[in-house]
Short mmCIF file of C-alpha atoms in Angstrom, two decimals:
data_model
loop_
_atom_site.label_atom_id
_atom_site.label_comp_id
_atom_site.label_asym_id
_atom_site.label_seq_id
_atom_site.Cartn_x
_atom_site.Cartn_y
_atom_site.Cartn_z
CA MET A 1 -4.00 -14.34 -14.70
CA THR A 2 -4.50 -17.74 -13.16
CA ARG A 3 -2.66 -19.37 -10.43
CA ARG A 4 -0.83 -21.55 -12.99
CA ASP A 5 0.26 -18.29 -14.71
CA VAL A 6 1.62 -16.98 -11.45
CA VAL A 7 3.60 -20.22 -10.81
CA ARG A 8 4.95 -19.91 -14.46
CA ALA A 9 5.85 -16.28 -13.78
CA LEU A 10 7.78 -17.29 -10.73
CA GLY A 11 9.98 -19.49 -12.81
CA ALA A 12 10.65 -16.82 -15.43
CA LEU A 13 13.46 -14.36 -15.46
CA GLY A 14 12.36 -11.42 -17.62
CA ILE A 15 13.96 -8.37 -15.81
CA MET A 16 12.52 -5.14 -16.90
CA GLY A 17 14.17 -1.73 -17.12
CA ALA A 18 14.29 0.76 -14.17
CA LEU A 19 12.09 3.80 -14.14
CA PRO A 20 12.85 6.05 -11.05
CA LEU A 21 10.39 8.56 -9.55
CA PRO A 22 10.94 11.68 -7.67
CA GLY A 23 10.88 10.55 -4.06
CA LEU A 24 11.18 7.01 -5.33
CA ALA A 25 14.69 6.86 -6.65
CA ALA A 26 16.21 3.58 -7.87
CA GLY A 27 18.55 1.92 -5.45
CA ARG A 28 22.30 1.81 -6.02
CA GLY A 29 24.18 -1.42 -6.31
CA GLY A 30 21.14 -3.69 -5.71
CA ALA A 31 20.27 -5.51 -8.91
CA PRO A 32 16.92 -7.32 -9.08
CA PHE A 33 17.18 -11.01 -8.39
CA SER A 34 15.05 -14.02 -9.48
CA VAL A 35 13.44 -16.97 -7.70
CA GLU A 36 16.08 -19.06 -9.48
CA SER A 37 18.81 -17.75 -7.29
CA LEU A 38 16.97 -18.46 -4.02
CA PRO A 39 17.29 -21.42 -1.72
CA ALA A 40 14.36 -23.79 -1.33
CA LEU A 41 12.04 -22.98 1.61
CA GLU A 42 11.69 -25.92 4.00
CA GLY A 43 9.98 -26.39 7.42
CA GLU A 44 6.90 -25.00 9.13
CA LEU A 45 6.07 -21.27 8.91
CA THR A 46 3.06 -19.31 10.13
CA LEU A 47 2.19 -16.05 8.29
CA TYR A 48 -0.20 -13.47 9.48
CA LEU A 49 -1.61 -11.85 6.28
CA GLY A 50 -3.38 -8.53 6.27
CA ARG A 51 -6.64 -8.85 4.17
CA GLY A 52 -6.66 -6.92 0.85
CA GLU A 53 -5.75 -6.58 -2.72
CA GLY A 54 -8.41 -8.84 -4.15
CA GLY A 55 -6.71 -12.09 -3.58
CA LEU A 56 -3.48 -11.22 -5.43
CA TYR A 57 -1.30 -11.67 -2.42
CA GLU A 58 -2.85 -15.09 -1.99
CA ASP A 59 -1.83 -15.90 -5.57
CA VAL A 60 1.76 -15.03 -4.66
CA ILE A 61 1.60 -17.21 -1.52
CA ASN A 62 0.14 -20.17 -3.43
CA ALA A 63 2.90 -19.86 -6.10
CA ILE A 64 5.53 -19.87 -3.48
CA ARG A 65 3.92 -22.97 -1.86
CA ASP A 66 3.90 -24.73 -5.21
CA ARG A 67 7.57 -24.01 -5.92
CA ASN A 68 8.60 -25.06 -2.32
CA PRO A 69 7.00 -28.51 -1.60
CA GLY A 70 9.06 -28.80 1.59
CA LEU A 71 7.40 -25.75 3.08
CA SER A 72 4.43 -26.14 5.45
CA LEU A 73 2.94 -22.75 5.47
CA GLN A 74 -0.09 -21.87 7.66
CA VAL A 75 -1.76 -18.50 6.96
CA ARG A 76 -3.87 -16.52 9.34
CA ARG A 77 -5.90 -13.75 7.50
CA GLY A 78 -7.65 -10.69 8.91
CA PRO A 79 -7.75 -6.93 8.81
CA THR A 80 -4.17 -5.59 8.96
CA VAL A 81 -4.62 -3.52 12.08
CA ALA A 82 -6.40 -6.25 13.96
CA LEU A 83 -3.62 -8.70 13.11
CA ALA A 84 -0.93 -6.22 14.34
CA ASN A 85 -2.82 -5.75 17.66
CA THR A 86 -3.13 -9.55 17.89
CA ILE A 87 0.61 -10.02 17.38
CA VAL A 88 1.34 -7.51 20.20
CA ALA A 89 -1.24 -9.18 22.48
CA GLU A 90 0.15 -12.66 21.85
CA ALA A 91 3.67 -11.43 22.70
CA GLU A 92 2.47 -9.82 25.80
CA ALA A 93 0.77 -13.15 26.81
CA GLY A 94 3.98 -15.14 26.03
CA VAL A 95 2.31 -17.09 23.25
CA ARG A 96 3.99 -15.77 20.06
CA GLN A 97 2.40 -17.71 17.06
CA ALA A 98 3.43 -15.78 14.01
CA ASP A 99 6.76 -16.14 12.25
CA LEU A 100 5.80 -13.54 9.59
CA PHE A 101 3.64 -10.53 9.18
CA TRP A 102 2.69 -9.26 5.68
CA ALA A 103 0.70 -6.12 6.16
CA VAL A 104 -1.12 -3.97 3.62
CA ASP A 105 -0.02 -0.72 5.37
CA SER A 106 3.16 0.45 7.02
CA GLY A 107 1.34 1.90 10.05
CA SER A 108 0.50 -1.62 11.21
CA LEU A 109 4.12 -2.71 10.66
CA GLY A 110 5.16 0.30 12.77
CA LEU A 111 2.87 -0.81 15.54
CA VAL A 112 4.56 -4.20 15.81
CA SER A 113 7.99 -2.67 15.30
CA ASP A 114 7.44 -0.28 18.17
CA ALA A 115 6.55 -3.22 20.42
CA GLY A 116 10.14 -4.59 19.70
CA LEU A 117 8.85 -7.76 18.02
CA ALA A 118 10.53 -7.53 14.59
CA GLN A 119 13.79 -9.09 13.59
CA PRO A 120 16.47 -6.86 11.95
CA VAL A 121 16.57 -6.97 8.15
CA PRO A 122 19.98 -8.18 6.79
CA GLU A 123 21.79 -5.30 5.04
CA ALA A 124 22.16 -7.39 1.77
CA LEU A 125 18.26 -7.90 1.63
CA GLY A 126 17.69 -4.17 1.72
CA ALA A 127 20.33 -3.29 -0.78
CA GLY A 128 18.05 -3.67 -3.84
CA LEU A 129 15.20 -1.60 -2.53
CA ARG A 130 14.57 1.81 -3.75
CA GLU A 131 16.24 4.64 -1.95
CA GLY A 132 14.07 6.07 0.84
CA PHE A 133 12.38 2.69 1.44
CA ARG A 134 14.98 0.72 3.50
CA TYR A 135 14.12 0.16 7.04
CA ASP A 136 15.86 -1.65 9.95
CA ASN A 137 13.23 -4.26 10.79
CA TRP A 138 10.72 -4.51 7.88
CA VAL A 139 10.80 -4.72 4.18
CA PRO A 140 8.46 -2.76 1.81
CA VAL A 141 6.90 -4.96 -0.79
CA SER A 142 4.74 -2.71 -2.94
CA GLY A 143 3.69 0.99 -2.85
CA ARG A 144 0.70 3.06 -3.45
CA ILE A 145 0.12 6.76 -3.89
CA ARG A 146 -2.81 8.91 -2.73
CA THR A 147 -4.55 10.48 -5.65
CA LEU A 148 -7.69 12.46 -6.71
CA PRO A 149 -9.57 10.42 -9.36
CA PHE A 150 -11.82 12.82 -11.15
CA ASN A 151 -14.68 12.65 -13.72
CA SER A 152 -13.05 13.77 -16.92
CA ASP A 153 -16.44 14.59 -18.51
CA ARG A 154 -16.96 17.13 -15.93
CA LEU A 155 -13.62 18.45 -15.06
CA SER A 156 -10.16 19.14 -16.43
CA LEU A 157 -6.95 18.62 -14.58
CA GLU A 158 -6.50 22.39 -14.23
CA GLN A 159 -9.69 22.66 -12.23
CA ILE A 160 -8.32 20.58 -9.33
CA PRO A 161 -6.16 22.09 -6.67
CA GLU A 162 -2.59 20.88 -6.20
CA ASP A 163 -2.86 21.54 -2.44
CA ILE A 164 -4.93 19.09 -0.47
CA MET A 165 -5.65 21.59 2.11
CA ALA A 166 -7.44 23.83 -0.38
CA LEU A 167 -9.90 21.19 -1.46
CA PRO A 168 -12.67 22.26 1.09
CA GLU A 169 -12.55 25.76 -0.51
CA THR A 170 -13.72 24.52 -3.79
CA ASP A 171 -17.31 23.79 -4.97
CA LEU A 172 -16.40 20.27 -6.03
CA SER A 173 -18.42 17.18 -4.74
CA VAL A 174 -16.14 14.55 -3.32
CA GLY A 175 -16.31 10.87 -2.64
CA TRP A 176 -14.37 9.35 0.34
CA ALA A 177 -14.31 6.21 2.49
CA PRO A 178 -13.49 7.30 6.07
CA ALA A 179 -13.74 3.79 7.52
CA TYR A 180 -11.12 2.48 5.10
CA GLY A 181 -7.53 1.96 6.47
CA SER A 182 -5.80 3.78 3.66
CA PHE A 183 -8.00 6.92 4.17
CA GLN A 184 -7.17 6.87 7.90
CA SER A 185 -3.48 6.56 7.10
CA PHE A 186 -3.95 9.61 4.79
CA ILE A 187 -5.52 11.54 7.62
CA THR A 188 -2.76 10.52 9.93
CA ALA A 189 -0.25 11.93 7.54
CA MET A 190 -2.23 15.13 7.33
CA ARG A 191 -2.30 15.34 11.13
CA LEU A 192 1.52 14.83 11.40
CA LEU A 193 2.26 17.28 8.57
CA GLU A 194 -0.31 19.88 9.14
CA GLY A 195 -1.31 19.57 12.86
CA GLU A 196 -4.46 18.51 14.54
CA LYS A 197 -6.17 21.88 14.25
CA ALA A 198 -5.76 22.26 10.57
CA THR A 199 -6.73 18.53 10.00
CA ARG A 200 -9.96 18.93 12.02
CA GLU A 201 -10.92 22.10 10.09
CA TRP A 202 -10.20 20.20 6.86
CA LEU A 203 -12.44 17.28 7.92
CA LEU A 204 -15.32 19.63 8.91
CA GLY A 205 -14.93 21.55 5.69
CA MET A 206 -14.98 18.37 3.62
CA LYS A 207 -17.87 16.78 5.55
CA ALA A 208 -20.46 19.07 4.04
CA ARG A 209 -19.49 18.14 0.40
CA ALA A 210 -18.39 14.56 0.74
CA ARG A 211 -20.41 11.45 -0.09
CA GLN A 212 -19.44 8.35 1.82
CA TYR A 213 -18.47 4.91 0.33
CA ALA A 214 -17.63 1.64 1.95
CA GLY A 215 -14.30 1.37 0.13
CA GLU A 216 -12.06 3.25 -2.23
CA PHE A 217 -12.86 1.27 -5.37
CA GLY A 218 -16.42 2.22 -4.61
CA VAL A 219 -15.18 5.84 -4.57
CA VAL A 220 -13.68 5.45 -8.04
CA MET A 221 -16.82 3.83 -9.41
CA GLY A 222 -18.83 6.69 -8.01
CA VAL A 223 -16.55 9.11 -9.85
CA SER A 224 -16.99 7.15 -13.07
CA ARG A 225 -20.83 7.20 -12.74
CA GLY A 226 -20.89 10.94 -12.14
CA GLU A 227 -22.14 10.58 -8.53
CA VAL A 228 -19.33 12.94 -7.49
CA ASP A 229 -16.84 15.22 -9.27
CA LEU A 230 -13.75 13.56 -7.77
CA GLY A 231 -12.65 11.22 -5.02
CA LEU A 232 -9.84 10.46 -2.59
CA ALA A 233 -8.29 7.09 -3.24
CA ASN A 234 -5.08 5.02 -3.76
CA HIS A 235 -3.85 5.24 -7.33
CA TYR A 236 -4.44 1.58 -8.20
CA TYR A 237 -8.15 1.60 -7.92
CA THR A 238 -8.43 3.99 -10.85
CA LEU A 239 -5.88 1.99 -12.91
CA ARG A 240 -7.75 -1.34 -12.24
CA LEU A 241 -11.04 0.32 -13.21
CA LEU A 242 -9.56 1.64 -16.49
CA SER A 243 -7.95 -1.70 -17.24
CA GLY A 244 -11.39 -3.27 -17.47
CA GLN A 245 -13.23 -0.12 -18.72
CA PRO A 246 -10.81 1.87 -20.77
CA ASP A 247 -13.53 4.33 -21.86
CA ALA A 248 -14.61 5.18 -18.31
CA PRO A 249 -14.47 9.01 -17.77
CA VAL A 250 -12.00 8.82 -14.96
CA ALA A 251 -8.57 10.42 -14.79
CA LEU A 252 -5.96 10.94 -12.07
CA ALA A 253 -4.95 14.22 -10.39
CA MET A 254 -2.41 14.65 -7.73
CA THR A 255 -1.46 17.15 -5.00
CA ARG A 256 2.03 18.04 -4.44
CA ASP A 257 4.22 17.49 -1.35
CA ASP A 258 1.42 16.96 1.12
CA ALA A 259 -0.74 14.23 2.62
CA GLY A 260 -2.82 14.12 -0.59
CA SER A 261 0.17 12.47 -2.42
CA LEU A 262 1.30 10.28 0.48
CA LEU A 263 3.36 7.35 -0.87
CA ASN A 264 2.54 4.40 1.51
CA ALA A 265 3.64 0.80 1.29
CA SER A 266 2.62 -2.72 2.12
CA GLY A 267 5.50 -4.65 3.73
CA ALA A 268 6.63 -7.72 5.57
CA MET A 269 8.66 -8.45 8.70
CA ALA A 270 10.02 -11.57 10.23
CA LEU A 271 8.94 -12.14 13.83
CA SER A 272 10.95 -15.36 14.27
CA GLU A 273 14.63 -15.81 14.30
CA ARG A 274 14.30 -18.84 12.06
CA PRO A 275 16.14 -18.21 8.71
CA VAL A 276 13.20 -19.53 6.68
CA ALA A 277 11.14 -16.51 7.77
CA MET A 278 13.59 -14.05 6.28
CA ASP A 279 14.08 -16.36 3.22
CA PHE A 280 10.30 -16.11 2.59
CA ILE A 281 10.53 -12.28 2.46
CA ARG A 282 13.30 -12.66 -0.13
CA TYR A 283 10.77 -14.35 -2.44
CA LEU A 284 8.46 -11.21 -2.21
CA LEU A 285 11.41 -9.07 -3.54
CA THR A 286 12.12 -11.18 -6.58
CA THR A 287 11.72 -9.72 -9.98
CA GLU A 288 8.85 -12.19 -10.68
CA VAL A 289 6.71 -11.25 -7.67
CA GLN A 290 7.48 -7.56 -7.99
CA SER A 291 6.56 -7.58 -11.65
CA TYR A 292 3.40 -9.53 -11.01
CA LEU A 293 2.13 -7.13 -8.34
CA ALA A 294 2.97 -4.13 -10.65
CA ARG A 295 1.26 -5.66 -13.65
CA GLU A 296 -1.77 -7.30 -12.00
CA ALA A 297 -2.32 -5.15 -8.82
CA TYR A 298 -0.98 -1.87 -10.40
CA GLU A 299 1.14 -1.47 -7.28
CA ILE A 300 4.47 0.24 -7.26
CA PRO A 301 7.37 -2.17 -7.09
CA MET A 302 9.79 -1.50 -4.29
CA VAL A 303 12.81 -3.17 -5.93
CA SER A 304 15.04 -1.23 -8.32
CA GLY A 305 14.93 -2.33 -11.87
CA VAL A 306 11.31 -3.42 -12.06
CA GLU A 307 8.96 -1.49 -14.31
CA LEU A 308 6.29 0.72 -12.86
CA PRO A 309 2.64 -0.10 -13.43
CA GLU A 310 1.04 1.09 -16.73
CA GLY A 311 -1.06 4.25 -16.36
CA LEU A 312 0.78 5.74 -13.40
CA PRO A 313 0.89 9.55 -13.61
CA SER A 314 4.12 11.01 -15.13
CA GLU A 315 7.18 11.60 -12.98
CA ASP A 316 6.70 15.32 -12.77
CA ARG A 317 3.36 14.98 -11.23
CA ILE A 318 4.43 12.66 -8.41
CA GLN A 319 5.79 14.57 -5.48
CA PRO A 320 5.12 12.79 -2.20
CA PRO A 321 5.82 14.40 1.13
CA GLU A 322 8.93 13.33 3.24
CA LEU A 323 7.37 11.27 6.05
CA GLU A 324 8.71 8.39 8.03
CA LEU A 325 6.07 5.78 7.17
CA THR A 326 6.18 3.96 10.51
CA ARG A 327 4.92 7.13 12.15
CA LEU A 328 1.57 6.23 10.49
CA ALA A 329 1.24 3.70 13.36
CA ASP A 330 0.12 6.50 15.68
CA MET A 331 -3.55 5.94 14.62
CA ARG A 332 -5.52 6.48 17.84
CA PRO A 333 -5.31 10.34 17.80
CA THR A 334 -6.45 10.17 14.21
CA LEU A 335 -9.49 8.03 14.94
CA ASP A 336 -10.34 10.28 17.90
CA LEU A 337 -10.05 13.28 15.59
CA MET A 338 -12.27 11.81 12.90
CA ARG A 339 -14.96 10.81 15.57
CA ASP A 340 -14.73 14.28 16.97
CA ALA A 341 -15.34 15.77 13.48
CA GLY A 342 -18.25 13.47 12.97
CA VAL A 343 -16.87 11.58 9.94
CA LEU A 344 -16.63 8.21 11.66
#
């Protein structure tokens, strides 16, 4: 889809039917809304944008710019965690520069939130979000689930454990990307749910059978080439691969109610009291933007009434753990643990 297509989509209505998930139930009383119902954005705005998603977030930003010629939007890009630390450091130095922060993981949003820098989210803005994903000072934009992509020429679904902690006890070869932010959030969730001792033992057990990749799309590609039996990756990398290579021997397995099925989210927060900052976030929750991210990025829409991405595992296989996502901001003990285990 080209930038022109995105702009056209932002002007369309096309509301899709709701499809709730366990742990991702549709919201009550919050119908999806269109860009047609929003006020024009005007004035100057500085957005700190966490790098990721292959430029699709950039497409959304450019479409919003094109629709709002009175908006002067400056964008600073970088790794999400680095930008979160920059926002905190700038605030401590008394030189706040960002009006908005759009992060690719909730842990970074938690870091900024814990520093007391985020503005409260109006109740009406959060009303249309799926239940379980409504927060006081940040708004989830899209979701991603941890999965186990596996080589379907080698394995069947029944051969893969449904408990992530049992994976080191198998004889399966595994691809992972320890330096990748999503993987580190996954290990943080494991540490919070299972404890540091069990997480260290899991890392040590996996280290002997794991092949390292630079990123999680590389993990999925490695699975498809038969370099490893299965991988650890967010769901959308597999769906994106299959969209371009429908015959690739890759399928998705999921664990249940543990860190291996963590449902994480990208999100946005207003750092300025200026109304235009929160109004920009409203654009990210429109039917048009949410549908675009689900269709093109295969991410999970956070707004009730928008169809889930094609190819997502069936509802009965999606059972994420209950975990306050902003707790994923506690990353330092995770990195220390991973270094201690020799995987970083």
